Amino acid sequence: MAGVGTLAMPTILRAQEDTIKIGFHSGLTGLETLLGETQVNCFKMAVDEINAAGGAGGREIEYLIEDNQTATRGAIDKTRKFIQQDNVDVIIGMITSLERSAALSVSVPAKKLVIYPTYYEGGECERYLACTGQIPNQSVDPFVPWIADNVGKSVYIIGSDYGWPRETAKAISAAFEKAGGTTLGTEFFPFGTQDFGPALDRVREAKPDVVWELCAGADALTFLKQYASFKPGGQLLTNGLDELFTTAMDGSDVEGIIVNQSYFSSLDTEANRKFLADYRGLYGADKHVNSIAESTYIATWLYAKAVEKAGSADTEKVIDALGGLKFGAPQGEVTFDGSNNHLAVHSIIGRCRSDGLYDIIEDFGTITPSVPGCNLT
């Protein structure tokens, strides 16, 4: 799959030095298809807006889109293609941590910037990686004290068996311990698990106050349906669900789930209303946007702003220019922290309604990213 953004004039008439080329790859098939499709839509919308506004520092953006099939090999192959064959200026996209790690194994030695927009387990400290999604100090750390005060202090964690759930579970347990709570169980399951029944039986026996879900993609839908059917007890919550999942399910299965994200489409701000109106004008009035897609939109705009600030698409100059950049995002103003190449984003708690959308019940505002031991400046 490949595409070119809305252009001010035909590309063939423009000199190469007047254009910028972005390579976007993500899981457009496989485990994360539900997320990848909305992510690429927001990427393309941002490119069209940037080009309509005069481009990135006056330079028109072209793009290539590839499907990495939510796979390690796919992420490696598409990253290598973008760098060695297509000669892109930057790579944007991806959802899972395994995609990110695979891409970095190619992009870092090539000194090519990757902008990763998905919330993840944190800990990356790399000059050639910029992250625009939440990390645990922006999601787990403010969320858990609120949970301890308003819901309970014991937790049972269930997730997919890869980096994001495993490392996030460590942050969750540490935060509950700090809040005077305890972790009663932690279990991880391979992709494609169809039967969570035995684990839910163990949840019922443990009697936790809350159950923290960290399953990936389609597996999250499977888990939610079985959780609703088994009714093992405990308040279901997570920092890994959003409108794309819950609007696709029966309302009785998802109503009442509590979620922390940097963005919810139900945010009632002028910037978000315009963002949603523009998105739905392009892709359909019934379409929803989630935090990963909004963060991808931010990532694309930040790159364009960095090119403008640097006066160049040179990778080293662009990376240096990212530090301190601000952007009026749909979630609110965000700021890029050049000391660790992560974004200061919002931390918001939403409670799922029967229609799959979220009522905002707490907004902690913008939280500075923390990557212990990282200093890239």
Coordinates of C-alpha atoms in Angstrom, one line a residue:
M1 CA 0.0 0.0 0.0
A2 CA 1.5 3.4 -0.9
G3 CA 0.2 6.9 -1.3
V4 CA 1.1 10.5 -1.8
G5 CA -0.3 13.3 0.2
T6 CA -2.4 16.2 -1.2
L7 CA 0.1 18.2 -3.2
A8 CA 0.2 21.9 -4.0
M9 CA 1.4 21.1 -7.5
P10 CA 2.3 17.8 -9.4
T11 CA 5.4 16.3 -7.8
I12 CA 7.0 15.8 -11.3
L13 CA 7.2 19.6 -11.6
R14 CA 9.1 20.0 -8.4
A15 CA 12.8 19.7 -7.8
Q16 CA 13.9 17.0 -5.4
E17 CA 15.3 19.5 -2.9
D18 CA 11.9 21.2 -2.7
T19 CA 10.2 18.1 -1.2
I20 CA 10.4 16.0 1.9
K21 CA 9.7 12.3 1.9
I22 CA 8.2 10.6 5.0
G23 CA 8.0 6.8 5.3
F24 CA 5.0 5.6 7.3
H25 CA 4.6 1.9 8.3
S26 CA 2.4 0.3 10.8
G27 CA 0.2 -2.8 11.4
L28 CA -2.5 -2.4 8.7
T29 CA -3.1 -6.1 8.8
G30 CA -2.6 -8.6 11.7
L31 CA -3.1 -8.1 15.4
E32 CA -3.3 -4.3 15.4
T33 CA -5.4 -3.7 12.2
L34 CA -8.1 -1.8 14.2
L35 CA -5.5 0.7 15.4
G36 CA -3.3 0.9 12.3
E37 CA -6.1 2.0 10.0
T38 CA -7.1 5.0 12.2
Q39 CA -3.4 5.8 12.8
V40 CA -2.6 6.1 9.1
N41 CA -5.7 8.2 8.5
C42 CA -4.5 10.8 11.0
F43 CA -1.1 10.7 9.5
K44 CA -2.4 11.5 6.0
M45 CA -4.7 14.2 7.4
A46 CA -1.8 15.9 9.1
V47 CA 0.3 15.8 5.9
D48 CA -2.5 17.3 3.9
E49 CA -2.9 20.1 6.4
I50 CA 0.8 20.8 6.5
N51 CA 1.0 20.9 2.7
A52 CA -2.1 23.2 2.5
A53 CA -0.4 25.5 4.9
G54 CA 2.7 25.8 2.8
G55 CA 4.6 22.6 3.6
A56 CA 7.3 21.9 6.2
G57 CA 9.5 25.0 6.1
G58 CA 8.1 25.7 2.7
R59 CA 8.9 22.2 1.4
E60 CA 6.1 19.9 0.2
I61 CA 5.7 16.6 2.0
E62 CA 5.4 13.3 0.0
Y63 CA 4.9 10.0 1.8
L64 CA 5.0 6.3 1.3
I65 CA 2.8 3.9 3.3
E66 CA 3.7 0.3 4.1
D67 CA 2.0 -2.5 6.1
N68 CA 4.4 -4.2 8.5
Q69 CA 1.7 -6.7 9.4
T70 CA 2.3 -6.1 13.1
A71 CA 5.4 -8.3 12.8
T72 CA 9.1 -8.0 13.7
R73 CA 10.2 -9.1 10.3
G74 CA 7.8 -6.7 8.6
A75 CA 9.0 -3.8 10.7
I76 CA 12.6 -4.6 9.8
D77 CA 11.9 -5.1 6.1
K78 CA 9.8 -1.9 5.7
T79 CA 12.3 0.2 7.7
R80 CA 15.2 -1.1 5.5
K81 CA 13.2 -0.4 2.3
F82 CA 12.4 3.2 3.4
I83 CA 16.1 3.9 4.2
Q84 CA 17.9 2.0 1.5
Q85 CA 15.5 2.1 -1.4
D86 CA 13.2 5.0 -0.9
N87 CA 15.7 7.4 0.8
V88 CA 13.1 8.9 3.1
D89 CA 13.9 11.8 5.4
V90 CA 12.1 10.4 8.5
I91 CA 10.0 7.3 9.5
I92 CA 6.8 7.7 11.4
G93 CA 4.4 5.1 12.7
M94 CA 4.2 1.6 14.4
I95 CA 2.1 0.5 17.3
T96 CA 3.6 -2.4 19.3
S97 CA 7.0 -2.3 21.1
L98 CA 8.2 -5.2 19.0
E99 CA 7.7 -3.2 15.9
R100 CA 9.6 -0.2 17.4
S101 CA 12.5 -2.3 18.6
A102 CA 12.7 -4.1 15.2
A103 CA 12.7 -0.8 13.3
L104 CA 15.4 0.7 15.5
S105 CA 17.7 -2.2 14.8
V106 CA 17.9 -0.8 11.3
S107 CA 17.3 2.9 11.7
V108 CA 19.8 3.7 14.5
P109 CA 22.9 2.3 12.7
A110 CA 21.7 4.3 9.6
K111 CA 21.3 7.4 11.8
K112 CA 17.7 7.9 10.5
L113 CA 15.1 9.5 12.8
V114 CA 12.1 7.4 13.8
I115 CA 9.1 9.1 15.4
Y116 CA 7.1 6.5 17.4
P117 CA 3.6 7.8 18.4
T118 CA 2.2 5.0 20.6
Y119 CA 2.1 4.9 24.4
Y120 CA 4.6 2.3 25.6
E121 CA 6.6 1.0 28.5
G122 CA 9.1 3.8 28.6
G123 CA 12.9 3.5 29.0
E124 CA 14.1 4.4 25.5
C125 CA 17.0 6.8 25.4
E126 CA 18.1 7.2 21.8
R127 CA 19.0 10.3 19.8
Y128 CA 17.4 8.8 16.6
L129 CA 14.1 8.0 18.3
A130 CA 11.4 10.5 19.2
C131 CA 8.3 9.4 21.1
T132 CA 5.0 11.3 21.3
G133 CA 2.9 8.8 23.3
Q134 CA 2.5 8.3 27.1
I135 CA 5.0 6.5 29.2
P136 CA 4.4 5.1 32.7
N137 CA 5.2 8.3 34.7
Q138 CA 2.5 10.0 32.6
S139 CA -0.1 7.3 32.8
V140 CA 0.5 4.7 35.6
D141 CA 2.0 7.0 38.1
P142 CA -0.8 9.6 38.3
F143 CA -3.5 7.0 37.7
V144 CA -2.7 4.6 40.6
P145 CA -3.0 7.1 43.5
W146 CA -6.4 8.1 42.1
I147 CA -7.4 4.4 42.0
A148 CA -6.1 3.8 45.6
D149 CA -8.2 6.8 46.8
N150 CA -11.4 6.1 44.8
V151 CA -11.5 2.3 44.0
G152 CA -9.2 0.1 46.0
K153 CA -5.6 -0.9 46.7
S154 CA -5.3 -4.5 45.4
V155 CA -4.7 -5.3 41.7
Y156 CA -4.6 -8.3 39.4
I157 CA -2.8 -7.7 36.1
I158 CA -3.5 -9.6 32.9
G159 CA -1.7 -8.9 29.6
S160 CA -0.2 -10.1 26.4
D161 CA 3.3 -11.6 26.6
Y162 CA 5.6 -9.0 25.2
G163 CA 7.5 -5.9 26.3
W164 CA 4.8 -3.3 26.8
P165 CA 2.6 -5.3 29.2
R166 CA 5.5 -6.9 31.1
E167 CA 7.3 -3.6 31.7
T168 CA 4.1 -1.7 32.4
A169 CA 3.1 -4.3 34.9
K170 CA 6.3 -3.6 36.8
A171 CA 5.4 0.1 36.9
I172 CA 1.9 -0.7 38.0
S173 CA 3.1 -3.0 40.9
A174 CA 5.6 -0.4 42.0
A175 CA 3.0 2.4 42.0
F176 CA 0.5 0.3 44.0
E177 CA 3.2 -0.6 46.5
K178 CA 4.0 3.1 46.9
A179 CA 0.3 3.9 47.4
G180 CA 0.1 1.2 50.1
G181 CA -1.5 -1.4 47.9
T182 CA -0.5 -4.8 46.6
T183 CA -0.4 -6.9 43.5
L184 CA -2.3 -10.2 43.9
G185 CA -1.4 -11.7 40.5
T186 CA 0.3 -11.0 37.2
E187 CA -0.3 -13.2 34.1
F188 CA 0.8 -12.9 30.4
F189 CA -0.6 -14.7 27.4
P190 CA 0.6 -15.3 23.9
F191 CA -0.9 -13.4 20.9
G192 CA -4.1 -15.1 19.7
T193 CA -5.2 -16.5 23.1
Q194 CA -8.8 -17.5 22.8
D195 CA -9.5 -18.7 26.3
F196 CA -8.9 -16.5 29.3
G197 CA -11.3 -18.5 31.5
P198 CA -8.7 -20.2 33.7
A199 CA -7.1 -16.8 34.5
L200 CA -10.5 -15.2 35.2
D201 CA -11.2 -18.1 37.6
R202 CA -7.9 -17.2 39.4
V203 CA -9.0 -13.6 39.5
R204 CA -12.3 -14.6 41.1
E205 CA -10.3 -16.5 43.8
A206 CA -7.9 -13.7 44.5
K207 CA -10.7 -11.1 44.9
P208 CA -8.8 -8.0 43.8
D209 CA -10.2 -4.5 44.0
V210 CA -9.2 -3.8 40.4
V211 CA -8.2 -5.9 37.4
W212 CA -5.7 -4.1 35.1
E213 CA -6.0 -5.3 31.4
L214 CA -2.9 -5.0 29.1
C215 CA -3.9 -7.2 26.2
A216 CA -2.9 -6.2 22.6
G217 CA -5.1 -5.5 19.7
A218 CA -7.8 -8.1 18.9
D219 CA -6.8 -10.0 22.0
A220 CA -8.1 -7.2 24.1
L221 CA -11.6 -7.6 22.5
T222 CA -11.5 -11.3 23.4
F223 CA -10.5 -10.6 27.0
L224 CA -13.2 -8.0 27.5
K225 CA -16.0 -10.2 26.2
Q226 CA -14.9 -13.1 28.4
Y227 CA -14.4 -10.8 31.4
A228 CA -18.0 -9.5 31.0
S229 CA -19.3 -13.1 30.7
F230 CA -17.3 -14.5 33.6
K231 CA -17.9 -11.5 35.9
P232 CA -15.0 -12.4 38.2
G233 CA -15.3 -9.3 40.3
G234 CA -13.0 -6.3 40.6
Q235 CA -13.2 -3.0 38.8
L236 CA -11.8 -3.4 35.2
L237 CA -9.3 -0.6 34.2
T238 CA -6.3 -0.1 32.0
N239 CA -4.1 2.4 30.2
G240 CA -4.4 0.4 27.0
L241 CA -8.1 0.7 25.8
D242 CA -9.8 3.4 23.8
E243 CA -12.8 4.3 21.7
L244 CA -11.8 2.1 18.8
F245 CA -12.1 -1.0 21.0
T246 CA -15.0 -0.1 23.1
T247 CA -17.3 1.3 20.4
A248 CA -16.8 -2.0 18.5
M249 CA -18.3 -4.0 21.4
D250 CA -21.6 -4.5 23.1
G251 CA -22.2 -1.6 25.6
S252 CA -23.0 -4.0 28.4
D253 CA -19.5 -5.5 28.0
V254 CA -17.6 -2.3 28.3
E255 CA -19.7 0.2 30.3
G256 CA -17.9 1.3 33.5
I257 CA -14.3 0.4 32.5
I258 CA -11.9 3.1 33.7
V259 CA -9.1 4.1 31.4
N260 CA -6.1 6.5 31.5
Q261 CA -5.0 8.0 28.1
S262 CA -3.5 11.2 26.8
Y263 CA -6.6 11.8 24.6
F264 CA -10.2 11.0 24.4
S265 CA -12.5 12.0 21.5
S266 CA -15.0 13.2 24.0
L267 CA -12.8 16.1 25.1
D268 CA -14.9 19.2 24.8
T269 CA -12.5 21.8 23.5
E270 CA -12.5 23.9 20.4
A271 CA -9.3 22.3 19.1
N272 CA -10.7 18.8 19.5
R273 CA -14.1 19.7 18.0
K274 CA -12.3 21.0 14.9
F275 CA -10.0 18.0 14.7
L276 CA -12.9 15.5 14.9
A277 CA -14.9 17.5 12.4
D278 CA -12.0 17.5 9.9
Y279 CA -11.4 13.8 10.4
R280 CA -15.0 12.8 10.0
G281 CA -15.3 15.0 7.0
L282 CA -12.6 12.9 5.3
Y283 CA -13.3 9.4 6.6
G284 CA -17.0 9.3 7.7
A285 CA -19.3 10.8 10.3
D286 CA -19.4 7.6 12.3
K287 CA -15.6 7.3 12.6
H288 CA -13.8 7.5 15.9
V289 CA -10.3 8.6 16.8
N290 CA -8.1 7.3 19.6
S291 CA -5.0 8.4 21.5
I292 CA -2.6 6.6 19.2
A293 CA -4.0 8.2 16.1
E294 CA -4.1 11.7 17.7
S295 CA -0.5 11.2 18.8
T296 CA 0.4 10.3 15.2
Y297 CA -1.2 13.5 14.1
I298 CA 1.0 15.4 16.7
A299 CA 4.1 13.5 15.6
T300 CA 3.7 14.5 11.9
W301 CA 3.1 18.2 12.8
L302 CA 6.0 18.3 15.2
Y303 CA 8.3 16.9 12.5
A304 CA 7.2 19.6 10.1
K305 CA 7.7 22.3 12.7
A306 CA 11.2 20.9 13.4
V307 CA 12.1 21.1 9.7
E308 CA 10.9 24.7 9.7
K309 CA 12.8 25.6 12.8
A310 CA 16.0 23.9 11.5
G311 CA 15.7 25.4 8.1
S312 CA 16.6 22.0 6.8
A313 CA 15.5 18.3 6.6
D314 CA 19.0 17.2 7.7
T315 CA 18.4 14.6 10.3
E316 CA 20.8 15.9 12.9
K317 CA 19.5 19.5 12.6
V318 CA 15.9 18.3 12.8
I319 CA 16.6 16.3 16.0
D320 CA 18.2 19.3 17.6
A321 CA 15.3 21.5 16.5
L322 CA 12.7 19.2 18.2
G323 CA 13.7 20.2 21.7
G324 CA 11.3 22.7 23.2
L325 CA 8.8 22.6 20.3
K326 CA 5.2 23.2 21.4
F327 CA 2.0 22.2 19.5
G328 CA -1.6 23.0 20.1
A329 CA -2.9 19.5 19.9
P330 CA -6.5 18.2 20.2
Q331 CA -5.6 17.0 23.7
G332 CA -4.2 20.5 24.6
E333 CA -0.8 22.0 24.3
V334 CA 2.1 19.6 24.3
T335 CA 5.9 20.2 24.5
F336 CA 8.8 18.1 23.2
D337 CA 11.5 17.4 25.8
G338 CA 14.9 17.3 24.0
S339 CA 16.6 15.9 27.0
N340 CA 15.0 12.5 26.5
N341 CA 13.2 12.8 23.2
H342 CA 9.8 12.2 24.6
L343 CA 6.7 14.5 24.7
A344 CA 5.1 16.2 27.6
V345 CA 1.5 15.0 27.2
H346 CA -1.8 15.0 29.1
S347 CA -2.9 12.4 31.5
I348 CA -6.7 11.9 31.5
I349 CA -9.0 9.4 33.2
G350 CA -12.2 8.4 31.4
R351 CA -15.0 6.1 32.3
C352 CA -16.6 4.1 29.5
R353 CA -20.2 4.7 28.7
S354 CA -22.6 2.2 27.1
D355 CA -22.0 3.8 23.7
G356 CA -18.2 3.0 24.0
L357 CA -17.2 6.6 24.4
Y358 CA -15.8 8.1 27.6
D359 CA -16.8 10.5 30.2
I360 CA -13.8 12.5 31.5
I361 CA -13.6 12.1 35.2
E362 CA -10.1 13.4 36.0
D363 CA -7.6 15.5 34.0
F364 CA -4.1 15.7 35.5
G365 CA -2.9 18.1 32.9
T366 CA 0.4 17.9 31.1
I367 CA 3.0 15.7 32.6
T368 CA 6.7 16.0 31.8
P369 CA 8.2 12.7 30.6
S370 CA 10.7 10.9 32.9
V371 CA 13.3 8.6 31.5
P372 CA 15.7 7.9 34.4
G373 CA 19.4 8.3 33.5
C374 CA 18.7 9.8 30.1
N375 CA 20.2 13.0 29.0
L376 CA 20.5 13.5 25.3
T377 CA 21.3 17.3 25.4

